[in-house]
Tab-separated table of C-alpha atoms and ligand atoms in Angstrom:
chain	number	residue	atom	x	y	z
A	193	MET	CA	17.279	33.429	9.565
A	194	GLU	CA	17.798	30.946	6.955
A	195	ARG	CA	17.711	27.605	7.946
A	196	THR	CA	19.961	24.344	6.374
A	197	PHE	CA	17.724	21.360	6.952
A	198	ALA	CA	19.763	18.195	6.266
A	199	LYS	CA	19.856	16.629	2.486
A	200	THR	CA	17.359	13.972	2.752
A	201	ILE	CA	14.222	16.605	3.829
A	202	SER	CA	15.124	19.599	1.936
A	203	ARG	CA	15.551	17.345	-1.633
A	204	ALA	CA	11.798	16.249	-1.094
A	205	LYS	CA	10.595	18.800	-3.467
A	206	SER	CA	6.625	19.204	-3.197
A	207	SER	CA	5.118	17.758	-6.362
A	208	ALA	CA	3.001	19.394	-9.036
A	209	VAL	CA	0.586	16.818	-8.931
A	210	ARG	CA	-0.004	17.799	-5.297
A	211	GLU	CA	-0.269	21.172	-5.889
A	212	ILE	CA	-2.946	19.946	-8.533
A	213	LEU	CA	-4.807	18.114	-5.845
A	214	LYS	CA	-4.916	20.551	-2.808
A	215	LEU	CA	-7.760	22.471	-5.296
A	216	THR	CA	-9.424	18.573	-5.155
A	217	GLN	CA	-10.071	19.866	-1.535
A	218	ASN	CA	-12.750	21.698	-2.342
A	219	SER	CA	-15.654	20.298	-1.864
A	220	LYS	CA	-17.403	20.654	-4.945
A	221	VAL	CA	-14.509	18.617	-6.158
A	222	LEU	CA	-16.137	14.315	-6.769
A	223	SER	CA	-12.361	12.450	-6.455
A	224	PHE	CA	-10.951	9.541	-7.613
A	225	ALA	CA	-8.058	10.710	-6.465
A	226	GLY	CA	-7.785	9.188	-2.520
A	227	GLY	CA	-6.185	6.084	-1.547
A	228	LEU	CA	-9.128	6.507	1.419
A	229	PRO	CA	-11.151	3.392	2.075
A	230	ALA	CA	-14.949	3.612	3.065
A	231	GLU	CA	-15.914	5.963	5.885
A	232	ASP	CA	-19.297	3.759	5.695
A	233	SER	CA	-16.957	0.579	6.135
A	234	PHE	CA	-15.569	1.279	9.310
A	235	PRO	CA	-16.518	-1.199	12.755
A	236	ALA	CA	-17.428	2.427	14.566
A	237	GLU	CA	-19.484	0.673	16.995
A	238	ALA	CA	-17.833	-2.210	17.345
A	239	ILE	CA	-14.396	0.160	17.758
A	240	ARG	CA	-16.431	2.435	20.311
A	241	GLU	CA	-16.702	-0.483	23.124
A	242	ALA	CA	-13.084	-2.104	22.471
A	243	TYR	CA	-12.066	1.025	23.295
A	244	GLU	CA	-14.330	0.880	26.448
A	245	ARG	CA	-13.337	-2.598	27.605
A	246	VAL	CA	-9.302	-1.267	27.094
A	247	PHE	CA	-10.751	1.937	29.834
A	248	ALA	CA	-12.252	-0.378	31.729
A	249	ARG	CA	-9.002	-2.167	32.733
A	250	GLY	CA	-8.272	0.236	34.603
A	251	ALA	CA	-4.903	3.309	34.423
A	252	GLY	CA	-2.602	-0.013	33.929
A	253	ALA	CA	-3.665	-0.017	30.272
A	254	LEU	CA	-2.545	3.597	30.301
A	255	GLN	CA	0.989	3.116	30.968
A	256	TYR	CA	4.396	2.658	28.825
A	257	GLY	CA	4.460	-0.616	27.084
A	258	LEU	CA	6.711	-2.961	25.070
A	259	THR	CA	8.462	-1.247	21.912
A	260	GLU	CA	8.083	-4.407	19.994
A	261	GLY	CA	4.234	-4.216	20.937
A	262	VAL	CA	1.446	-6.171	23.107
A	263	LEU	CA	2.124	-9.605	23.251
A	264	ALA	CA	-1.286	-10.689	23.488
A	265	LEU	CA	-1.343	-9.420	20.081
A	266	ARG	CA	1.693	-10.122	18.738
A	267	GLU	CA	0.158	-13.685	20.134
A	268	TRP	CA	-3.197	-13.368	17.954
A	269	LEU	CA	-1.182	-11.503	15.029
A	270	THR	CA	1.265	-15.019	14.879
A	271	GLU	CA	-2.632	-17.081	14.777
A	272	PHE	CA	-3.491	-14.346	12.290
A	273	LEU	CA	-0.748	-14.665	9.900
A	274	ARG	CA	-0.296	-18.967	10.455
A	275	ALA	CA	-3.686	-18.637	8.472
A	276	LYS	CA	-2.433	-16.889	5.623
A	277	GLY	CA	0.395	-18.890	5.194
A	278	VAL	CA	2.975	-16.736	7.330
A	279	GLU	CA	4.553	-18.400	10.139
A	280	THR	CA	5.847	-16.404	12.685
A	281	SER	CA	5.900	-16.634	16.555
A	282	PRO	CA	5.590	-13.752	19.134
A	283	ASP	CA	9.533	-12.195	18.766
A	284	LYS	CA	9.574	-12.216	15.002
A	285	LEU	CA	7.171	-9.332	14.818
A	286	LEU	CA	7.033	-5.999	15.376
A	287	VAL	CA	4.155	-4.310	15.943
A	288	THR	CA	4.067	-0.198	13.696
A	289	THR	CA	2.556	2.850	13.809
A	290	GLY	CA	0.721	1.988	10.622
A	291	SER	CA	2.663	-0.473	8.383
A	292	GLN	CA	4.181	3.032	6.558
A	293	GLN	CA	6.384	3.060	9.920
A	294	ALA	CA	7.724	-0.529	9.266
A	295	ILE	CA	8.854	0.692	5.866
A	296	ASP	CA	10.314	3.946	6.958
A	297	LEU	CA	12.229	1.640	10.173
A	298	ALA	CA	13.442	-1.317	7.382
A	299	PHE	CA	14.987	1.245	5.316
A	300	ARG	CA	16.555	2.635	7.949
A	301	VAL	CA	18.245	-0.579	9.740
A	302	MET	CA	18.979	-1.503	5.874
A	303	ILE	CA	20.130	1.463	3.744
A	304	ASP	CA	23.075	3.317	4.369
A	305	PRO	CA	23.474	6.391	1.898
A	306	GLY	CA	23.902	5.507	-1.660
A	307	ASP	CA	22.773	1.870	-0.772
A	308	TYR	CA	20.374	1.201	-4.008
A	309	VAL	CA	16.655	-1.165	-3.644
A	310	LEU	CA	14.907	-2.055	-6.024
A	311	VAL	CA	10.938	-1.325	-6.664
A	312	GLU	CA	8.287	-2.139	-9.002
A	313	ARG	CA	7.419	0.481	-11.698
A	314	PRO	CA	5.386	1.691	-11.271
A	315	THR	CA	5.611	1.675	-7.275
A	316	TYR	CA	3.996	3.091	-3.854
A	317	LEU	CA	5.219	5.757	-3.829
A	318	ALA	CA	5.579	7.286	0.254
A	319	ALA	CA	7.850	4.051	-0.122
A	320	LEU	CA	10.310	6.228	-2.383
A	321	GLN	CA	9.724	9.184	-0.252
A	322	ALA	CA	10.314	6.763	2.602
A	323	LEU	CA	13.590	5.730	1.153
A	324	SER	CA	14.408	9.315	0.284
A	325	LEU	CA	14.767	10.203	3.571
A	326	ALA	CA	17.546	7.042	3.928
A	327	ASP	CA	19.360	8.795	1.852
A	328	GLY	CA	19.211	5.310	-0.228
A	329	ARG	CA	18.874	4.845	-4.328
A	330	VAL	CA	16.434	3.311	-5.936
A	331	ALA	CA	16.370	1.146	-9.294
A	332	GLU	CA	12.452	-0.005	-11.092
A	333	VAL	CA	12.145	-3.192	-12.831
A	334	ASP	CA	10.284	-3.160	-15.553
A	335	SER	CA	6.996	-5.409	-15.016
A	336	ASP	CA	4.300	-6.254	-16.168
A	337	ALA	CA	1.208	-7.483	-14.882
A	338	GLU	CA	1.950	-10.581	-13.155
A	339	GLY	CA	5.048	-8.520	-11.254
A	340	MET	CA	8.426	-7.421	-12.206
A	341	LEU	CA	10.326	-10.030	-15.231
A	342	PRO	CA	12.741	-12.015	-14.324
A	343	ASP	CA	15.295	-11.225	-16.734
A	344	ASP	CA	14.819	-7.836	-15.980
A	345	LEU	CA	14.829	-8.360	-11.998
A	346	GLU	CA	17.903	-10.600	-12.525
A	347	ALA	CA	20.537	-8.081	-14.826
A	348	LYS	CA	19.154	-5.157	-12.224
A	349	LEU	CA	20.296	-7.171	-8.516
A	350	ARG	CA	23.488	-8.430	-10.686
A	351	GLU	CA	24.100	-4.197	-11.877
A	352	PHE	CA	22.909	-2.692	-8.292
A	353	ARG	CA	23.409	-4.767	-5.905
A	354	PRO	CA	20.295	-3.997	-4.174
A	355	LYS	CA	19.877	-4.651	-0.053
A	356	ILE	CA	16.271	-4.931	-0.518
A	357	VAL	CA	13.624	-5.874	-2.707
A	358	TYR	CA	10.490	-4.124	-1.762
A	359	VAL	CA	7.303	-4.791	-3.423
A	360	THR	CA	3.519	-4.770	-2.798
A	361	PRO	CA	2.474	-8.477	-5.091
A	362	THR	CA	-0.885	-8.300	-3.658
A	363	PHE	CA	-2.815	-5.487	-5.104
A	364	SER	CA	-1.090	-3.071	-5.415
A	365	ASN	CA	-0.870	0.780	-5.251
A	366	PRO	CA	-1.162	2.206	-7.198
A	367	GLY	CA	-1.192	-0.496	-10.399
A	368	GLY	CA	-4.453	-2.870	-8.298
A	369	LYS	CA	-2.089	-6.250	-9.089
A	370	LEU	CA	-1.625	-9.340	-8.828
A	371	TRP	CA	1.479	-10.716	-9.557
A	372	SER	CA	1.873	-15.162	-10.660
A	373	ASP	CA	3.183	-17.441	-8.272
A	374	GLU	CA	5.966	-18.097	-11.282
A	375	ARG	CA	7.081	-14.527	-10.215
A	376	ARG	CA	6.851	-14.063	-6.877
A	377	ARG	CA	8.999	-17.429	-7.202
A	378	ALA	CA	11.183	-15.970	-9.026
A	379	LEU	CA	11.653	-12.957	-6.861
A	380	ALA	CA	12.131	-15.402	-3.818
A	381	GLU	CA	14.540	-17.500	-5.139
A	382	LEU	CA	16.788	-14.473	-7.276
A	383	ALA	CA	16.654	-12.463	-3.778
A	384	ARG	CA	18.545	-14.784	-1.981
A	385	ARG	CA	21.313	-16.413	-4.644
A	386	TYR	CA	22.293	-12.097	-5.352
A	387	GLY	CA	21.442	-11.692	-0.981
A	388	ALA	CA	18.960	-8.905	-1.213
A	389	LEU	CA	16.441	-8.627	1.642
A	390	VAL	CA	12.742	-9.066	0.032
A	391	ILE	CA	9.280	-6.714	1.541
A	392	GLU	CA	6.296	-7.834	0.695
A	393	ASP	CA	4.280	-5.246	1.665
A	394	ASP	CA	0.618	-6.224	1.861
A	395	PRO	CA	-2.131	-3.608	3.099
A	396	TYR	CA	-4.582	-4.797	0.725
A	397	GLY	CA	-4.148	-8.806	0.741
A	398	ASP	CA	-7.333	-8.874	2.778
A	399	ILE	CA	-9.755	-7.672	0.371
A	400	ARG	CA	-9.987	-9.886	-1.951
A	401	PHE	CA	-12.562	-9.813	-4.835
A	402	ASP	CA	-13.172	-13.227	-4.942
A	403	PRO	CA	-13.443	-15.086	-1.411
A	404	ASN	CA	-12.103	-18.273	-2.874
A	405	LEU	CA	-8.898	-17.184	-4.582
A	406	ARG	CA	-6.400	-18.267	-2.754
A	407	VAL	CA	-2.759	-15.947	-2.302
A	408	THR	CA	0.701	-17.508	-1.558
A	409	THR	CA	2.734	-14.525	0.164
A	410	LEU	CA	5.823	-14.186	-0.611
A	411	TYR	CA	6.979	-14.407	2.655
A	412	GLU	CA	6.052	-18.387	2.523
A	413	THR	CA	7.184	-18.582	-1.079
A	414	ASP	CA	9.992	-17.547	0.570
A	415	ALA	CA	10.152	-20.432	3.282
A	416	ALA	CA	9.037	-22.462	1.493
A	417	LEU	CA	12.860	-22.751	-0.580
A	418	GLY	CA	13.804	-24.075	3.157
A	419	GLY	CA	16.891	-22.114	5.445
A	420	GLU	CA	16.482	-19.359	7.507
A	421	GLY	CA	13.978	-16.926	6.099
A	422	ASN	CA	14.653	-13.386	3.225
A	423	ALA	CA	11.331	-12.490	3.650
A	424	LEU	CA	9.835	-9.263	5.772
A	425	TYR	CA	6.324	-9.653	5.946
A	426	LEU	CA	4.778	-6.315	5.987
A	427	GLY	CA	1.149	-5.836	7.536
A	428	SER	CA	-1.900	-3.425	8.174
A	429	PHE	CA	-5.386	-2.784	9.946
A	430	SER	CA	-5.579	0.430	8.259
A	431	LYS	CA	-8.134	-0.975	5.285
A	432	THR	CA	-9.684	-3.994	7.133
A	433	VAL	CA	-9.976	-1.953	10.389
A	434	ALA	CA	-9.770	2.037	10.584
A	435	PRO	CA	-6.658	3.501	9.437
A	436	ALA	CA	-6.844	5.627	12.625
A	437	LEU	CA	-5.791	3.343	14.534
A	438	ARG	CA	-2.517	3.383	12.535
A	439	THR	CA	-1.915	-0.291	14.443
A	440	GLY	CA	0.471	-2.405	11.349
A	441	PHE	CA	3.262	-5.011	11.796
A	442	ALA	CA	6.664	-6.281	10.406
A	443	ALA	CA	6.513	-10.348	10.537
A	444	GLY	CA	10.201	-11.814	9.890
A	445	PRO	CA	13.736	-13.148	10.198
A	446	GLU	CA	14.633	-11.754	13.568
A	447	ASP	CA	18.301	-10.225	13.365
A	448	VAL	CA	15.848	-7.914	11.557
A	449	ILE	CA	12.445	-7.245	13.583
A	450	ARG	CA	15.525	-6.702	16.763
A	451	MET	CA	16.904	-4.127	14.729
A	452	MET	CA	13.926	-2.563	13.631
A	453	GLU	CA	12.985	-2.476	17.459
A	454	LYS	CA	15.839	-0.402	18.273
A	455	ALA	CA	15.168	1.825	15.613
A	456	LYS	CA	12.068	2.093	16.458
A	457	GLN	CA	12.694	2.957	19.937
A	458	ALA	CA	14.460	6.126	18.984
A	459	SER	CA	11.877	6.924	16.942
A	460	ASP	CA	8.551	6.923	18.857
A	461	LEU	CA	9.467	4.419	21.639
A	462	HIS	CA	6.777	2.244	21.369
A	463	SER	CA	2.838	2.409	19.177
A	464	SER	CA	0.347	3.743	21.323
A	465	GLY	CA	-0.885	1.217	24.418
A	466	VAL	CA	-4.134	2.127	23.821
A	467	ASP	CA	-4.814	1.660	20.499
A	468	GLN	CA	-3.591	-1.839	20.040
A	469	LEU	CA	-5.216	-2.895	23.234
A	470	ALA	CA	-8.502	-2.189	21.708
A	471	LEU	CA	-7.581	-4.176	18.200
A	472	TYR	CA	-6.735	-6.775	20.404
A	473	GLU	CA	-10.387	-6.458	22.364
A	474	LEU	CA	-11.318	-5.785	18.861
A	475	VAL	CA	-10.342	-8.776	17.439
A	476	THR	CA	-10.578	-11.443	19.897
A	477	GLN	CA	-14.785	-10.119	20.456
A	478	TRP	CA	-15.589	-8.884	17.133
A	479	ASP	CA	-16.131	-10.950	13.303
A	480	LEU	CA	-13.198	-9.698	11.622
A	481	ALA	CA	-13.250	-12.918	9.027
A	482	GLY	CA	-16.780	-11.732	8.525
A	483	HIS	CA	-16.430	-8.085	8.573
A	484	ILE	CA	-13.196	-8.338	6.154
A	485	ARG	CA	-15.850	-10.395	3.545
A	486	SER	CA	-18.430	-7.944	4.062
A	487	ILE	CA	-15.875	-4.986	2.885
A	488	SER	CA	-14.057	-6.949	0.133
A	489	ALA	CA	-18.085	-7.639	-1.317
A	490	MET	CA	-18.808	-3.931	-0.920
A	491	TYR	CA	-15.419	-2.555	-2.842
A	492	ARG	CA	-16.146	-5.523	-5.031
A	493	GLU	CA	-19.294	-3.988	-5.959
A	494	ARG	CA	-18.026	-0.310	-6.309
A	495	MET	CA	-15.064	-1.819	-8.437
A	496	GLU	CA	-17.971	-3.447	-10.777
A	497	ARG	CA	-21.008	-0.034	-10.863
A	498	LEU	CA	-17.356	2.262	-11.563
A	499	THR	CA	-16.268	0.305	-14.633
A	500	ALA	CA	-20.103	-0.272	-15.992
A	501	HIS	CA	-20.227	2.820	-16.866
A	502	MET	CA	-16.788	2.851	-18.519
A	503	THR	CA	-17.690	1.515	-21.897
A	504	GLY	CA	-18.174	3.609	-24.070
A	505	ALA	CA	-16.928	7.129	-26.069
A	506	PRO	CA	-14.917	8.170	-24.894
A	507	TRP	CA	-13.997	5.722	-23.189
A	508	GLU	CA	-12.900	3.582	-25.613
A	509	LEU	CA	-9.399	5.609	-25.401
A	510	LEU	CA	-8.152	3.886	-22.107
A	511	ARG	CA	-7.161	1.199	-21.221
A	512	TRP	CA	-6.901	-0.503	-17.777
A	513	ASN	CA	-6.813	-3.108	-15.614
A	514	ARG	CA	-10.049	-5.203	-14.070
A	515	PRO	CA	-8.125	-5.243	-10.207
A	516	GLN	CA	-9.180	-8.859	-8.424
A	517	GLY	CA	-9.151	-6.705	-4.643
A	518	GLY	CA	-7.677	-4.038	-2.839
A	519	MET	CA	-8.709	0.199	-3.746
A	520	PHE	CA	-7.448	0.700	-6.787
A	521	LEU	CA	-8.037	0.810	-10.995
A	522	TRP	CA	-5.094	1.420	-13.229
A	523	ALA	CA	-5.582	3.378	-16.411
A	524	THR	CA	-3.892	3.988	-19.511
A	525	LEU	CA	-4.365	6.587	-21.905
A	526	PRO	CA	-2.748	7.264	-25.872
A	527	GLU	CA	0.023	6.862	-26.090
A	528	SER	CA	1.317	10.797	-26.244
A	529	TRP	CA	-1.716	11.758	-23.201
A	530	VAL	CA	-0.475	13.429	-20.646
A	531	ALA	CA	-2.238	12.745	-17.582
A	532	VAL	CA	-1.470	16.052	-15.280
A	533	ASP	CA	-2.539	18.317	-18.753
A	534	LEU	CA	-5.624	15.907	-18.226
A	535	LEU	CA	-6.159	16.554	-14.219
A	536	LYS	CA	-5.911	19.972	-15.294
A	537	LEU	CA	-8.645	19.367	-17.086
A	538	ALA	CA	-11.114	17.336	-14.605
A	539	VAL	CA	-10.499	19.423	-11.816
A	540	GLU	CA	-12.184	22.026	-14.137
A	541	GLU	CA	-15.067	19.960	-14.688
A	542	GLY	CA	-15.048	18.914	-10.864
A	543	ALA	CA	-13.124	15.551	-11.223
A	544	ALA	CA	-9.981	14.449	-9.588
A	545	PHE	CA	-7.773	11.255	-10.200
A	546	VAL	CA	-4.215	10.696	-9.613
A	547	PRO	CA	-2.057	11.115	-12.318
A	548	GLY	CA	0.780	7.805	-12.870
A	549	GLU	CA	3.422	9.870	-12.549
A	550	PRO	CA	5.013	10.756	-8.728
A	551	PHE	CA	4.869	6.310	-8.987
A	552	TYR	CA	7.497	5.975	-10.812
A	553	ALA	CA	10.746	6.513	-9.537
A	554	GLY	CA	12.749	7.010	-13.192
A	555	GLU	CA	11.273	8.265	-16.418
A	556	PRO	CA	7.418	7.918	-15.345
A	557	ALA	CA	4.524	7.094	-17.868
A	558	ARG	CA	3.360	10.171	-18.118
A	559	ASN	CA	-0.442	8.836	-20.074
A	560	THR	CA	-0.918	6.638	-16.816
A	561	LEU	CA	-3.664	7.496	-14.278
A	562	ARG	CA	-4.814	6.065	-10.889
A	563	ILE	CA	-8.400	5.635	-9.835
A	564	ASN	CA	-9.778	4.724	-6.703
A	565	PHE	CA	-12.624	3.201	-6.268
A	566	THR	CA	-13.862	2.283	-2.430
A	567	HIS	CA	-14.116	6.284	-1.832
A	568	THR	CA	-16.576	7.902	-3.692
A	569	PRO	CA	-19.874	7.625	-2.158
A	570	PRO	CA	-21.686	4.940	-5.115
A	571	ALA	CA	-24.628	7.738	-5.395
A	572	LEU	CA	-21.645	10.366	-7.029
A	573	VAL	CA	-19.953	7.649	-9.191
A	574	PRO	CA	-22.062	8.532	-12.335
A	575	GLU	CA	-21.673	12.035	-11.649
A	576	GLY	CA	-18.146	12.125	-11.401
A	577	LEU	CA	-17.536	10.217	-14.286
A	578	GLU	CA	-19.302	12.102	-16.208
A	579	ARG	CA	-17.045	15.234	-15.231
A	580	LEU	CA	-13.366	12.607	-16.228
A	581	ALA	CA	-16.042	12.112	-19.565
A	582	ARG	CA	-16.315	15.828	-19.960
A	583	ALA	CA	-12.700	16.307	-19.436
A	584	ILE	CA	-11.508	13.615	-22.171
A	585	GLN	CA	-13.724	15.007	-25.052
A	586	ARG	CA	-11.832	18.108	-24.881
A	587	TYR	CA	-8.045	16.432	-24.408
A	588	ALA	CA	-9.231	14.592	-27.630
A	589	GLN	CA	-10.547	17.669	-28.750
A	590	GLY	CA	-6.887	19.454	-28.474
B	615	PMP	N1	1.802	0.024	2.222
B	615	PMP	C1	0.789	0.727	0.695
B	615	PMP	C2	0.914	0.347	0.025
B	615	PMP	C3	-0.149	1.306	0.677
B	615	PMP	O1	-1.094	1.839	0.312
B	615	PMP	C4	0.231	1.954	1.880
B	615	PMP	C5	-0.989	2.727	2.300
B	615	PMP	N2	-1.566	4.227	1.762
B	615	PMP	C6	0.411	1.852	2.716
B	615	PMP	C7	1.506	0.328	2.884
B	615	PMP	C8	0.634	2.331	4.380
B	615	PMP	O2	-0.323	1.841	5.556
B	615	PMP	P1	-0.813	1.989	6.951
B	615	PMP	O3	0.354	3.148	7.431
B	615	PMP	O4	-2.409	3.588	7.146
B	615	PMP	O5	-0.684	0.947	7.268
């Protein structure tokens, strides 16, 4: 039978990049493509003990719960966020199934078909997918290493009158970029002036390589302007604890949170109570801050090891940023190169990365690529990079 699916989902094509990356699932390929944290960073034993304590509470832990999330966890989150300068309260917090669900819910409650969202160039691919399912439209704002360019941001705010500006200002995926305070301020001010909600997606903010680096969240920057808040802050424990817990959250204006709660009710009633309680047990009885320091140090070392090998020929053909945190390095090939074609050669050589193309909502910069430095075991990195180097050499020789 010929089925007719909704236009929003039918439009979502399987991309050429995804097809190539499927080939890398073969275990012989050393992949820098995935966006995965290091498995040896997961506190598996502490998590096991946390679940045991939850089950020791008896059957009550297995009952339906509140859509907004376990109250004790929201109370703890309020304190956790205060330390980051995100002032909120349990009733302005929604626990979500990963921060991905928070992105999806925020778009669904704000966007009517055809409404615009402004994003960075490049931006997080799965946010573009969520927006497409909400039947929204997207416009890219020109960005450099410090964030969105304020002139272009204002021009696009004026032209598209977007409902939302979605950004990942702290160690972005894919750019590995850290916005400057000035650009944060410019965005907070302009978004208020033009009536667009700011969504600050911050799953990587805790993973900073210099523990003394102080980052002022966009949420805090917005709050400092006074009056009613205009920023929705999204966080996650996927990178700092383990992604399988699927626990994230949104903090922000109460009207937005209440609407997201309504949409969440229709979507999944609530996130897993057992997982929320286990996370609560974990973070209250174990040293989360110490764990975050140790994985940040581990990822810093992995990033440094990787970049230490990316010198000399043929690496001098590439330019890349030196991330100050997060999980990704963003590289630029010579102007006329096409990263998708380089990937084909890389896969032949037994290595992989993600070409930049799918991260662009508009005309892509085809000569860009993303390298993940957290997941490949350090002992395999030199071999993986040698394979990539061979692919680059082959491409250069045409
Ligand atoms: N936002 C960004 C920028 C991400 O990179 C990711 C994970 N790939 C997410 C949100 C979603 O993460 P999770 O749902 O696991 O919290």
